[in-house]
N, CA and C atoms as an extended XYZ file, in Angstrom:
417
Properties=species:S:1:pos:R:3:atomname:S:1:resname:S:1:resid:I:1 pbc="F F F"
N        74.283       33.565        3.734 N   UNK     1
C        74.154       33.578        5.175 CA  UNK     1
C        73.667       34.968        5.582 C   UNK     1
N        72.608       34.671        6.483 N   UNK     2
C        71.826       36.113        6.938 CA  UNK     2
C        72.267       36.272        8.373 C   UNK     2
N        72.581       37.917        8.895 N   UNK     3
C        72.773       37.927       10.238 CA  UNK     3
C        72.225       39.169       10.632 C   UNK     3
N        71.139       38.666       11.794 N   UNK     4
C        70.063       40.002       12.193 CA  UNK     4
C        70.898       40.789       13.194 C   UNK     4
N        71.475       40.402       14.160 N   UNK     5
C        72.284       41.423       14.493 CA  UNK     5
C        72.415       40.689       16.079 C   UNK     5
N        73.090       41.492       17.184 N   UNK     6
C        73.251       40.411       18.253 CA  UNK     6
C        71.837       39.846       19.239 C   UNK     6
N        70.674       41.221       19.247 N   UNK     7
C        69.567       40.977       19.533 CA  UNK     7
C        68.746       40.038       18.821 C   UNK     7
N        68.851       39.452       17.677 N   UNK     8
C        68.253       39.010       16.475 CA  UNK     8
C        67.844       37.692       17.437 C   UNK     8
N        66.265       36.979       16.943 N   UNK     9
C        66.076       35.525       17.368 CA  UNK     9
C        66.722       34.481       16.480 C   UNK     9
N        66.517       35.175       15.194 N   UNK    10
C        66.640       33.662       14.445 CA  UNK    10
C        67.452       34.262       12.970 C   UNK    10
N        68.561       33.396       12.889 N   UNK    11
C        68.884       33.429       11.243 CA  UNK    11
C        69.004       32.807       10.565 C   UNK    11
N        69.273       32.652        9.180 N   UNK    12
C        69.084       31.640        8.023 CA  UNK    12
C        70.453       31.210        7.396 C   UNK    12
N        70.791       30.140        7.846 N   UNK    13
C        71.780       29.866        7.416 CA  UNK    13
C        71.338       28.675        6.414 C   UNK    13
N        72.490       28.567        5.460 N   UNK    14
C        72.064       27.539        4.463 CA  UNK    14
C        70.742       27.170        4.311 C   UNK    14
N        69.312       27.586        4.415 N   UNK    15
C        68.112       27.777        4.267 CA  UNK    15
C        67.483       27.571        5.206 C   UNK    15
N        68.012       26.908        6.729 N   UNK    16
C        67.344       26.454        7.753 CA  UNK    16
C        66.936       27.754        8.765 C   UNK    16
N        65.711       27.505        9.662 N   UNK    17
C        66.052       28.258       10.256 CA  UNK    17
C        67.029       27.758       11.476 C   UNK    17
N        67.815       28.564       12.702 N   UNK    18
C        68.234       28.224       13.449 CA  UNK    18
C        67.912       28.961       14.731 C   UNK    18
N        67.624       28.424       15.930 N   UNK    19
C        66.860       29.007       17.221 CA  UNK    19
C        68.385       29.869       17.892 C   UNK    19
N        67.786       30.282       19.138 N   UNK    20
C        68.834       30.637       19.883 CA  UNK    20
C        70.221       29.655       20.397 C   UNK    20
N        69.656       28.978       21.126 N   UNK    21
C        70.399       27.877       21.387 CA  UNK    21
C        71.492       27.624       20.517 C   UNK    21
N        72.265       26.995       21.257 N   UNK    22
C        74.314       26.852       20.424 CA  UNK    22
C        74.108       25.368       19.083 C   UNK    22
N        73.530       25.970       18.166 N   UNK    23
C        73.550       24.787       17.087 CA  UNK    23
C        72.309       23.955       16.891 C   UNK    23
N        71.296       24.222       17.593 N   UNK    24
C        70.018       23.851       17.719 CA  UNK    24
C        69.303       23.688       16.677 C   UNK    24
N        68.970       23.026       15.992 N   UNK    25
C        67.805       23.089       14.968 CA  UNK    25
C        66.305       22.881       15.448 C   UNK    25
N        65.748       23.897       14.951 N   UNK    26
C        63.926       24.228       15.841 CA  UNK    26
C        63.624       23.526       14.167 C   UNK    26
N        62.795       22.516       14.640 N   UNK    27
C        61.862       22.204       13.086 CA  UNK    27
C        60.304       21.978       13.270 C   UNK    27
N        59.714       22.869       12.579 N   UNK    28
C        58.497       22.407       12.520 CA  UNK    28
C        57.909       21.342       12.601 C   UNK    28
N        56.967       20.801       13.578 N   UNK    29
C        56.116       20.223       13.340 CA  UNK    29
C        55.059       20.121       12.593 C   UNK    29
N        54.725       19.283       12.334 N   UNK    30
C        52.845       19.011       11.418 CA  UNK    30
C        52.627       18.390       12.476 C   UNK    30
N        51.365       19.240       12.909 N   UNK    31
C        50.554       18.245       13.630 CA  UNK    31
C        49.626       17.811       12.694 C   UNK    31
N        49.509       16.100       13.183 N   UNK    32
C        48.869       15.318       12.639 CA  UNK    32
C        47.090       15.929       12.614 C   UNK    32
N        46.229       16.144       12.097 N   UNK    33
C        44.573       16.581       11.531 CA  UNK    33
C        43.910       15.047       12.257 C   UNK    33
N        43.539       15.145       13.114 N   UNK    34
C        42.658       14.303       13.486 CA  UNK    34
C        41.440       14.449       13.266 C   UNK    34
N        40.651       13.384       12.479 N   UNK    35
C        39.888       13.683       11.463 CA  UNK    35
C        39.063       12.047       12.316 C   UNK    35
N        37.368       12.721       12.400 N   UNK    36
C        36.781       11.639       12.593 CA  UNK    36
C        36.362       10.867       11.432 C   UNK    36
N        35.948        9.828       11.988 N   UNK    37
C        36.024        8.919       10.424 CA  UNK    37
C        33.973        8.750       10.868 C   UNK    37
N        34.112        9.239       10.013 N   UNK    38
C        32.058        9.460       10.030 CA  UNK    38
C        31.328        7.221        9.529 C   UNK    38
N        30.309        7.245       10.064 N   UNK    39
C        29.968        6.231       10.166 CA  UNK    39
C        29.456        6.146        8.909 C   UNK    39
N        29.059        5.160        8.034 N   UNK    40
C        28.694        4.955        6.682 CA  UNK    40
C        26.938        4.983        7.021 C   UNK    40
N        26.789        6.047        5.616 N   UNK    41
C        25.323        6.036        5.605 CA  UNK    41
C        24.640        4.438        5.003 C   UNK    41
N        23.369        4.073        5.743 N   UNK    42
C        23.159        2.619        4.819 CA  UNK    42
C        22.815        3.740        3.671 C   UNK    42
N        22.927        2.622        2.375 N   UNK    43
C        22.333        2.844        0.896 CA  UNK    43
C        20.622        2.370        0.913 C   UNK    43
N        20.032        3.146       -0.196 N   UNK    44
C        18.370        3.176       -0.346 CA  UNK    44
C        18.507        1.471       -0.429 C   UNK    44
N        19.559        0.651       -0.853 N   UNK    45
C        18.908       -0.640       -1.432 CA  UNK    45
C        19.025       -1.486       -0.169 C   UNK    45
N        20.005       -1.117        1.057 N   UNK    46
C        19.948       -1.292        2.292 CA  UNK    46
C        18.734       -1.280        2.787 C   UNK    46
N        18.293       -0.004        2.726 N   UNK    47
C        17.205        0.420        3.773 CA  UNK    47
C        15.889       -0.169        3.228 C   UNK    47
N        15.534       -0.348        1.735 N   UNK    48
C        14.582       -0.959        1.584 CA  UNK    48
C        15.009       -2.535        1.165 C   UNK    48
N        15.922       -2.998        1.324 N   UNK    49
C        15.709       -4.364        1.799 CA  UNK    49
C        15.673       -4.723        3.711 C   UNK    49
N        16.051       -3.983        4.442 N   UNK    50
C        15.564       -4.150        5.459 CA  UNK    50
C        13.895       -4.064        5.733 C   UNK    50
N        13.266       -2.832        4.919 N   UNK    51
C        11.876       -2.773        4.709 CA  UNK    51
C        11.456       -3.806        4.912 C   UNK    51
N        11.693       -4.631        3.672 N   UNK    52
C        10.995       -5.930        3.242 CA  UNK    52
C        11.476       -7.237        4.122 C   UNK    52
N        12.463       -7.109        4.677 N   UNK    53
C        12.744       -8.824        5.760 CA  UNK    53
C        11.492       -7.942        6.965 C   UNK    53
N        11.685       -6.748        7.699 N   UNK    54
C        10.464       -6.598        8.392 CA  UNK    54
C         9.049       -6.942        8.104 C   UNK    54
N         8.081       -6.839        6.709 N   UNK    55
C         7.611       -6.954        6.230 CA  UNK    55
C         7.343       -8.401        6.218 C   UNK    55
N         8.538       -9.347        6.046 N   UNK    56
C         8.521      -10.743        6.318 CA  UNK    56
C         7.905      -11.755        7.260 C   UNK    56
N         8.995      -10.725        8.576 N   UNK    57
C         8.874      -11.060        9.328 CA  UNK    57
C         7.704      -10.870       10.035 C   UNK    57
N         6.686       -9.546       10.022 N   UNK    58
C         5.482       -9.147       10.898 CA  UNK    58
C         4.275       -9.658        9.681 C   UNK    58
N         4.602       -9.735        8.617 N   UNK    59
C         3.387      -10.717        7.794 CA  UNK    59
C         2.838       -9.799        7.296 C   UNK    59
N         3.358       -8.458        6.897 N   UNK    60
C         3.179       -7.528        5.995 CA  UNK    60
C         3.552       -7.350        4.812 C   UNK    60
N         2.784       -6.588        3.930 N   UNK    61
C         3.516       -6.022        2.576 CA  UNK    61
C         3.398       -4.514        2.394 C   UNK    61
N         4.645       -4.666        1.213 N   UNK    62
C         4.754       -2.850        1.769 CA  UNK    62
C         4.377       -2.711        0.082 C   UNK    62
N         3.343       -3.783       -0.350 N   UNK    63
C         2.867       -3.338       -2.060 CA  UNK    63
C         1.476       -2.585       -1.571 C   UNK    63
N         0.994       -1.816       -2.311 N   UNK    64
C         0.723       -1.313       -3.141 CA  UNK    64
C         1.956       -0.045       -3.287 C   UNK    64
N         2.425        0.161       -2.194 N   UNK    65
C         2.724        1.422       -1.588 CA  UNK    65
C         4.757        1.253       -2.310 C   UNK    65
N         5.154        0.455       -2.265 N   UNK    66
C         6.576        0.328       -2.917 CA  UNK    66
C         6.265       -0.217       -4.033 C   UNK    66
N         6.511        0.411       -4.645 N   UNK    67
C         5.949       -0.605       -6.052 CA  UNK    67
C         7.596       -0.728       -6.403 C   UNK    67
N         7.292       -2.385       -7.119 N   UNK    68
C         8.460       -2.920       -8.094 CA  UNK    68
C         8.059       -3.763       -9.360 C   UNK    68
N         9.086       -2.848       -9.672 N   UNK    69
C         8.378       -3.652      -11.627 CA  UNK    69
C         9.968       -3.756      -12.409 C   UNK    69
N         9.719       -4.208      -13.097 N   UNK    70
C        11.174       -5.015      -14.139 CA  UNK    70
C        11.261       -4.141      -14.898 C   UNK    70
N        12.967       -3.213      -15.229 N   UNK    71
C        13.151       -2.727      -15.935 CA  UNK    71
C        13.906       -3.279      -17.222 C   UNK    71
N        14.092       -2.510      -18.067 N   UNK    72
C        14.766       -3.499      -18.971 CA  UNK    72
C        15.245       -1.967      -19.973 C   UNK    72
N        17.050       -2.484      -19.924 N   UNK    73
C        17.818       -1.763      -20.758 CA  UNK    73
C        17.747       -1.692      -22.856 C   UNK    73
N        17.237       -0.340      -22.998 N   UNK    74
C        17.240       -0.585      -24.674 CA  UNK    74
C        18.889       -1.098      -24.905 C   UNK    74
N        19.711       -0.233      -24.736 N   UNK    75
C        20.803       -0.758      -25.001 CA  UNK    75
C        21.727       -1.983      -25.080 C   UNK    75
N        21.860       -2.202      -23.808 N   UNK    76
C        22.347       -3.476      -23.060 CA  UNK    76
C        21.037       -4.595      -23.307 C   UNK    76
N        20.730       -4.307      -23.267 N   UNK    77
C        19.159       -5.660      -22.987 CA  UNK    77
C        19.402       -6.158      -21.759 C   UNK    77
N        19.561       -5.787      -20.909 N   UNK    78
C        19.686       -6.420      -19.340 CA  UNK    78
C        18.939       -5.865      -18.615 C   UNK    78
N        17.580       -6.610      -18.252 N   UNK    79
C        16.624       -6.077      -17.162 CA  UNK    79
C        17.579       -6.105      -15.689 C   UNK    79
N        16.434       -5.799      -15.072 N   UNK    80
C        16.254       -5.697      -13.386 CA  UNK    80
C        15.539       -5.098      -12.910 C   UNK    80
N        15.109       -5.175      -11.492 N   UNK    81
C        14.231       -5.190      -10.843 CA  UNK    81
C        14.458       -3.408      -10.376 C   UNK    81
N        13.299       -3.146      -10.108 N   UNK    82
C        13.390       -1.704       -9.958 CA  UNK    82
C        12.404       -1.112       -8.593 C   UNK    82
N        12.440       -0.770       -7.491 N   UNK    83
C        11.368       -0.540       -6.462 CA  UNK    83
C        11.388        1.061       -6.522 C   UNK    83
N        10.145        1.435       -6.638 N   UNK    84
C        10.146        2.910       -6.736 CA  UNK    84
C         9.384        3.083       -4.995 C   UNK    84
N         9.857        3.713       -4.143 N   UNK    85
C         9.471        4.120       -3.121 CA  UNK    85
C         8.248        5.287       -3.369 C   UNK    85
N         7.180        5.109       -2.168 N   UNK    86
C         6.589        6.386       -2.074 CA  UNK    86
C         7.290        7.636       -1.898 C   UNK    86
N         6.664        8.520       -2.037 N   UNK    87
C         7.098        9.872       -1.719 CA  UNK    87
C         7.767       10.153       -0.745 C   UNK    87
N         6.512        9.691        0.544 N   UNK    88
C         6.925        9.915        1.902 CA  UNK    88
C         6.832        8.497        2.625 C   UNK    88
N         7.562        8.666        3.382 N   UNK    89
C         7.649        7.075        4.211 CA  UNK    89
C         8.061        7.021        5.789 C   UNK    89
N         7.562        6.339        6.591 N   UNK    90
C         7.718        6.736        8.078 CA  UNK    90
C         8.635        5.017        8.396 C   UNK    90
N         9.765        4.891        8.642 N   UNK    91
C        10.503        4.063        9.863 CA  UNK    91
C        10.477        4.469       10.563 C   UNK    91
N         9.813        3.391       11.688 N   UNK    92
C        10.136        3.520       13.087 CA  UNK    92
C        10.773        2.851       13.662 C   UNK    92
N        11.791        3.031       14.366 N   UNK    93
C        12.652        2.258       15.657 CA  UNK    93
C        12.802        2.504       16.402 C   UNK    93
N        12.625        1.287       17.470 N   UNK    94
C        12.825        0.970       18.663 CA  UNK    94
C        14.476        0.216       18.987 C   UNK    94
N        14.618        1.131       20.278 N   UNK    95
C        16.384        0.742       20.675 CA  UNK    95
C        17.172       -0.017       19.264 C   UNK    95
N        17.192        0.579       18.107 N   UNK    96
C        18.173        0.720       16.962 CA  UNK    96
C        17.842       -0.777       15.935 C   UNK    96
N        16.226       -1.052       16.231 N   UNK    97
C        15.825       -2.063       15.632 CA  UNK    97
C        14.075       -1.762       14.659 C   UNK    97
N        14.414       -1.958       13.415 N   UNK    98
C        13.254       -1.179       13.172 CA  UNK    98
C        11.634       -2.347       13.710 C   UNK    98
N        11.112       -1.369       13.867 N   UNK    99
C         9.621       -1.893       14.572 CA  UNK    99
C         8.505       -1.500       13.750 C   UNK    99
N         8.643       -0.661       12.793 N   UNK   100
C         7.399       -0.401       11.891 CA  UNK   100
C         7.764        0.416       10.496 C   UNK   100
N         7.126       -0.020        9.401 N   UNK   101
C         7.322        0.894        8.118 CA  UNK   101
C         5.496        1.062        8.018 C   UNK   101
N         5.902        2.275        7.400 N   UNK   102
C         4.335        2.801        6.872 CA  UNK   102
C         4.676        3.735        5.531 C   UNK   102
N         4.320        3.963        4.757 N   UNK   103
C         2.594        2.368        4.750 CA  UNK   103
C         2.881        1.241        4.248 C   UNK   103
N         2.134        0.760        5.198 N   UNK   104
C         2.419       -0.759        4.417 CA  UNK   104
C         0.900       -1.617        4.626 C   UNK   104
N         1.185       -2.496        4.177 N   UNK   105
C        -0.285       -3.292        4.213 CA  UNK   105
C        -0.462       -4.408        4.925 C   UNK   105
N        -1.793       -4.310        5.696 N   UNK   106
C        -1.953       -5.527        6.800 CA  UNK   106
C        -3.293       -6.213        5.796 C   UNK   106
N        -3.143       -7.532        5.579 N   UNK   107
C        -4.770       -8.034        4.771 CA  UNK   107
C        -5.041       -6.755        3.393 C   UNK   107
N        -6.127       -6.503        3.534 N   UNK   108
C        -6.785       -5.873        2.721 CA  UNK   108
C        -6.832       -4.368        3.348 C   UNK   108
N        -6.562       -4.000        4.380 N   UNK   109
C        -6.478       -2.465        5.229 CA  UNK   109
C        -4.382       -2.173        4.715 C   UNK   109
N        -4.517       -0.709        4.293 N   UNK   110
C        -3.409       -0.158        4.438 CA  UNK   110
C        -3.366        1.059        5.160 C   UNK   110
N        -2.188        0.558        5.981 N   UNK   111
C        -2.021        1.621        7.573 CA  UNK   111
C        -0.765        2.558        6.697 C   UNK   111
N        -1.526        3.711        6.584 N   UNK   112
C        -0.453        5.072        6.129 CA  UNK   112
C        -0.129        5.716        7.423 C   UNK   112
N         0.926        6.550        6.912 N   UNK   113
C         1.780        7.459        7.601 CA  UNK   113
C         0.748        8.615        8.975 C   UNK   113
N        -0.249        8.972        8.527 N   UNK   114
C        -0.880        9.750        9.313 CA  UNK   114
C        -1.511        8.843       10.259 C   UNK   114
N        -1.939        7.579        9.918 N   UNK   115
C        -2.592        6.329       11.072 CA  UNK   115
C        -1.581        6.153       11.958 C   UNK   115
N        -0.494        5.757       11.315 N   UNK   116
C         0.432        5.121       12.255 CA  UNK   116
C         0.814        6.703       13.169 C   UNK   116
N         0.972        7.601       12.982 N   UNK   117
C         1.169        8.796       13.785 CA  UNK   117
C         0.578        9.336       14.631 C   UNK   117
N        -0.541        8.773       14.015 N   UNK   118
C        -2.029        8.985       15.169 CA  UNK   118
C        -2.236        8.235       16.317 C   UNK   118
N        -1.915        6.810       15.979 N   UNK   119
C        -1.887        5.814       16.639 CA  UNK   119
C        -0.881        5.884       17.895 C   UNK   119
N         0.417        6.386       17.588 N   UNK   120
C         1.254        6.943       18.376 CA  UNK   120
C         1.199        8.229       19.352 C   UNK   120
N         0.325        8.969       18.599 N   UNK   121
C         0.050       10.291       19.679 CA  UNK   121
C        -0.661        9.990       20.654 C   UNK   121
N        -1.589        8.955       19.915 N   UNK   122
C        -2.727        8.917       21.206 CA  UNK   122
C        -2.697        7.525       22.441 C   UNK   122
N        -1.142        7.073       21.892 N   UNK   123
C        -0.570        6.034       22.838 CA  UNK   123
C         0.285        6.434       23.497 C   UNK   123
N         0.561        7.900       23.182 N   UNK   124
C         1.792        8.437       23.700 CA  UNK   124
C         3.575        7.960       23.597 C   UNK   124
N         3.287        7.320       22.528 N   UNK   125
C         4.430        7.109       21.954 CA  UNK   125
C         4.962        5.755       22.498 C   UNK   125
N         4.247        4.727       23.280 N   UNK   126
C         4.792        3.713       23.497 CA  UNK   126
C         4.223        2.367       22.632 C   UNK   126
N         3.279        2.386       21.473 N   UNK   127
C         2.313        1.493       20.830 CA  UNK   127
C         3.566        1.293       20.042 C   UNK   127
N         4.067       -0.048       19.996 N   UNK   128
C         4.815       -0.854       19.514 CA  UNK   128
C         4.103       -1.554       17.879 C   UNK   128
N         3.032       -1.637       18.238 N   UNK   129
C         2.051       -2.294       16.939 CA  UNK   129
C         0.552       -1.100       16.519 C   UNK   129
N         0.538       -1.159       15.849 N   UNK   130
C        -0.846       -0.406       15.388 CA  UNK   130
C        -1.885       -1.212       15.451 C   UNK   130
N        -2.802       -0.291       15.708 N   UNK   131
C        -4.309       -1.305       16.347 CA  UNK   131
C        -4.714       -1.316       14.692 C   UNK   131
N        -6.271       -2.199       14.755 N   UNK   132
C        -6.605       -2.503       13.760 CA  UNK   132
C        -7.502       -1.411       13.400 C   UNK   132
N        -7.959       -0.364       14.418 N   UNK   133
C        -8.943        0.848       13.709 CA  UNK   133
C        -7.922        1.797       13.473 C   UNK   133
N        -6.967        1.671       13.262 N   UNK   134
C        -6.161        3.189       12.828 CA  UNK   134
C        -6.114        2.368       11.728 C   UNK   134
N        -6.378        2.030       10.602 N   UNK   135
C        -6.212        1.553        9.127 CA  UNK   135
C        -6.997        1.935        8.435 C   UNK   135
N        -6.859        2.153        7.213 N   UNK   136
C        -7.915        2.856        6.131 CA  UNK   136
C        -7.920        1.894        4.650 C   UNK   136
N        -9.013        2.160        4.391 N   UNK   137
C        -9.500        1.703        3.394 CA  UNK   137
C        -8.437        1.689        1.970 C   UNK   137
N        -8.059        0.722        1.243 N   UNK   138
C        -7.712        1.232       -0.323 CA  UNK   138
C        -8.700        1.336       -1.339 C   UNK   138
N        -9.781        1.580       -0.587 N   UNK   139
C       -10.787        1.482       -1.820 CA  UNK   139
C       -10.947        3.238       -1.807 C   UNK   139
């Protein structure tokens, strides 16, 4: 038993501390860490299968430019399918719905990243679809 003296705030009796007050026990709190809970990133196999239902849906393909080819394990012997993305790649969305991937391919014209950007500057950012002269050649 510890005793600071009559001015003293606090002493230690049997290991606790004890406040001023006649028998009081002061105990720490924990405050609870309120911790935001962060939203889940989608995964690449997310984002490029959304690619491709867009792609579906607007009557595009995003081949030459995503390429997918069949892999196949020496070990295991168990293929699967493998999509190697371009380098660089432009989604666009509108109010949290995507509205365009580039590049991708319309017919025989593939609209890259600098068309579709162009196309947008000089619409001022409201061209929902790309015209048919912002497309370039794959030849």
């Amino acid at each position: 038993m510890q005793r600071l003296g009559r001015y003293g705030r606090t002493r230690r009796r049997w290991g606790r501390e004890r406040g001023r007050g006649r028998g009081r026990v002061r105990r720490r709190r924990r405050r609870r860490r309120r911790t935001c809970q962060p939203t889940p990133e989608p995964t690449l196999r997310a984002i490029l299968e959304s690619f491709e239902r867009w792609a579906d849906r607007t009557g595009r393909s995003l081949e030459p430019c995503f390429r997918t080819r069949r892999a196949e394990s020496t070990i295991t012997g168990e293929s699967t399918v493998v999509c190697r993305p371009p380098t660089v790649a432009l989604a666009e969305y509108h109010d949290g719905e995507l509205a365009h991937v580039a590049p991708s391919r319309v017919g025989e014209r593939v609209v890259g990243i600098e068309d579709r950007l162009d196309a947008l500057v000089a619409s001022g950012g409201t061209e929902r679809e790309p015209s048919t002269r912002s497309t370039r050649s794959t030849n």
